[in-house]
Amino acid sequence: PGNSDTITFTVLPAPPVTLTDNTTDTICAGTTVTFIANGADEYELFINGVSQNTPAPGNVFITSTLNNNDAVYAAGYTFNCPNYT
């Protein structure tokens, strides 16, 4: 018989992240849009799958470079567990 050891893991749930903006669904080219993320400790904003910042505690993102059909989402991190919205 060999030696054995037990390891117990705690699986943390992904944070419930929300993303809102200050506009309607239609904007003009060059319009400044403010996005606000909530529900996590740190946030990372993506436009068309490209990160716009490194994860940080700030939850407000401002951009004026959106184009037709751009996809914007936020990743929220709590205890280093990501969730996307």
Tab-separated table of C-alpha atoms in Angstrom:
chain	number	residue	atom	x	y	z
A	1	PRO	CA	0.000	0.000	0.000
A	2	GLY	CA	1.226	3.492	-0.873
A	3	ASN	CA	0.754	6.820	0.804
A	4	SER	CA	-2.185	9.006	-0.111
A	5	ASP	CA	-3.254	12.562	0.472
A	6	THR	CA	-6.540	14.410	0.009
A	7	ILE	CA	-6.893	17.802	-1.634
A	8	THR	CA	-10.145	19.738	-1.347
A	9	PHE	CA	-10.995	22.439	-3.884
A	10	THR	CA	-13.483	25.260	-3.543
A	11	VAL	CA	-15.028	26.213	-6.876
A	12	LEU	CA	-16.036	29.863	-6.890
A	13	PRO	CA	-19.001	30.895	-9.041
A	14	ALA	CA	-18.473	33.296	-11.929
A	15	PRO	CA	-19.652	36.809	-11.038
A	16	PRO	CA	-23.001	37.966	-12.488
A	17	VAL	CA	-21.727	40.850	-14.654
A	18	THR	CA	-24.033	43.427	-16.254
A	19	LEU	CA	-23.121	46.038	-18.882
A	20	THR	CA	-25.177	49.162	-19.571
A	21	ASP	CA	-24.600	52.227	-21.749
A	22	ASN	CA	-25.837	55.798	-21.957
A	23	THR	CA	-27.305	55.604	-25.465
A	24	THR	CA	-30.131	54.272	-27.552
A	25	ASP	CA	-29.309	51.508	-30.027
A	26	THR	CA	-28.598	54.067	-32.767
A	27	ILE	CA	-25.689	56.512	-32.590
A	28	CYS	CA	-23.850	58.750	-35.053
A	29	ALA	CA	-20.247	58.143	-36.119
A	30	GLY	CA	-17.860	59.556	-33.532
A	31	THR	CA	-20.472	59.670	-30.753
A	32	THR	CA	-18.997	59.131	-27.309
A	33	VAL	CA	-20.545	56.146	-25.551
A	34	THR	CA	-20.109	55.433	-21.854
A	35	PHE	CA	-20.395	51.811	-20.722
A	36	ILE	CA	-20.815	50.853	-17.059
A	37	ALA	CA	-20.133	47.311	-15.846
A	38	ASN	CA	-21.301	45.956	-12.499
A	39	GLY	CA	-21.215	42.720	-10.527
A	40	ALA	CA	-17.495	41.944	-10.158
A	41	ASP	CA	-14.270	43.247	-8.620
A	42	GLU	CA	-12.388	43.937	-11.868
A	43	TYR	CA	-13.518	44.458	-15.463
A	44	GLU	CA	-12.182	44.147	-19.007
A	45	LEU	CA	-14.051	45.619	-21.992
A	46	PHE	CA	-14.002	43.935	-25.403
A	47	ILE	CA	-15.013	45.367	-28.770
A	48	ASN	CA	-15.373	42.693	-31.466
A	49	GLY	CA	-13.446	40.260	-29.283
A	50	VAL	CA	-10.446	42.599	-28.855
A	51	SER	CA	-9.587	43.639	-25.303
A	52	GLN	CA	-9.643	47.388	-24.746
A	53	ASN	CA	-7.906	47.315	-21.356
A	54	THR	CA	-6.329	44.983	-18.831
A	55	PRO	CA	-8.614	43.818	-15.999
A	56	ALA	CA	-8.901	46.645	-13.480
A	57	PRO	CA	-11.221	47.787	-10.671
A	58	GLY	CA	-12.627	50.671	-12.754
A	59	ASN	CA	-16.052	49.871	-14.185
A	60	VAL	CA	-16.586	52.841	-16.546
A	61	PHE	CA	-15.445	52.635	-20.170
A	62	ILE	CA	-15.710	55.490	-22.673
A	63	THR	CA	-15.261	55.121	-26.432
A	64	SER	CA	-16.042	57.122	-29.559
A	65	THR	CA	-14.742	54.575	-32.075
A	66	LEU	CA	-17.770	52.280	-32.505
A	67	ASN	CA	-18.800	51.200	-35.993
A	68	ASN	CA	-21.926	49.534	-37.400
A	69	ASN	CA	-22.530	46.093	-35.883
A	70	ASP	CA	-19.662	46.282	-33.374
A	71	ALA	CA	-20.088	43.753	-30.566
A	72	VAL	CA	-19.274	45.137	-27.113
A	73	TYR	CA	-19.062	43.003	-24.002
A	74	ALA	CA	-17.430	43.074	-20.591
A	75	ALA	CA	-15.584	40.395	-18.691
A	76	GLY	CA	-15.862	40.618	-14.936
A	77	TYR	CA	-13.407	38.987	-12.552
A	78	THR	CA	-13.974	38.075	-8.927
A	79	PHE	CA	-11.303	35.973	-7.224
A	80	ASN	CA	-9.838	35.575	-10.757
A	81	CYS	CA	-12.944	33.721	-12.017
A	82	PRO	CA	-14.181	35.350	-15.261
A	83	ASN	CA	-17.679	35.844	-16.552
A	84	TYR	CA	-18.695	37.554	-19.800
A	85	THR	CA	-21.709	39.667	-20.668
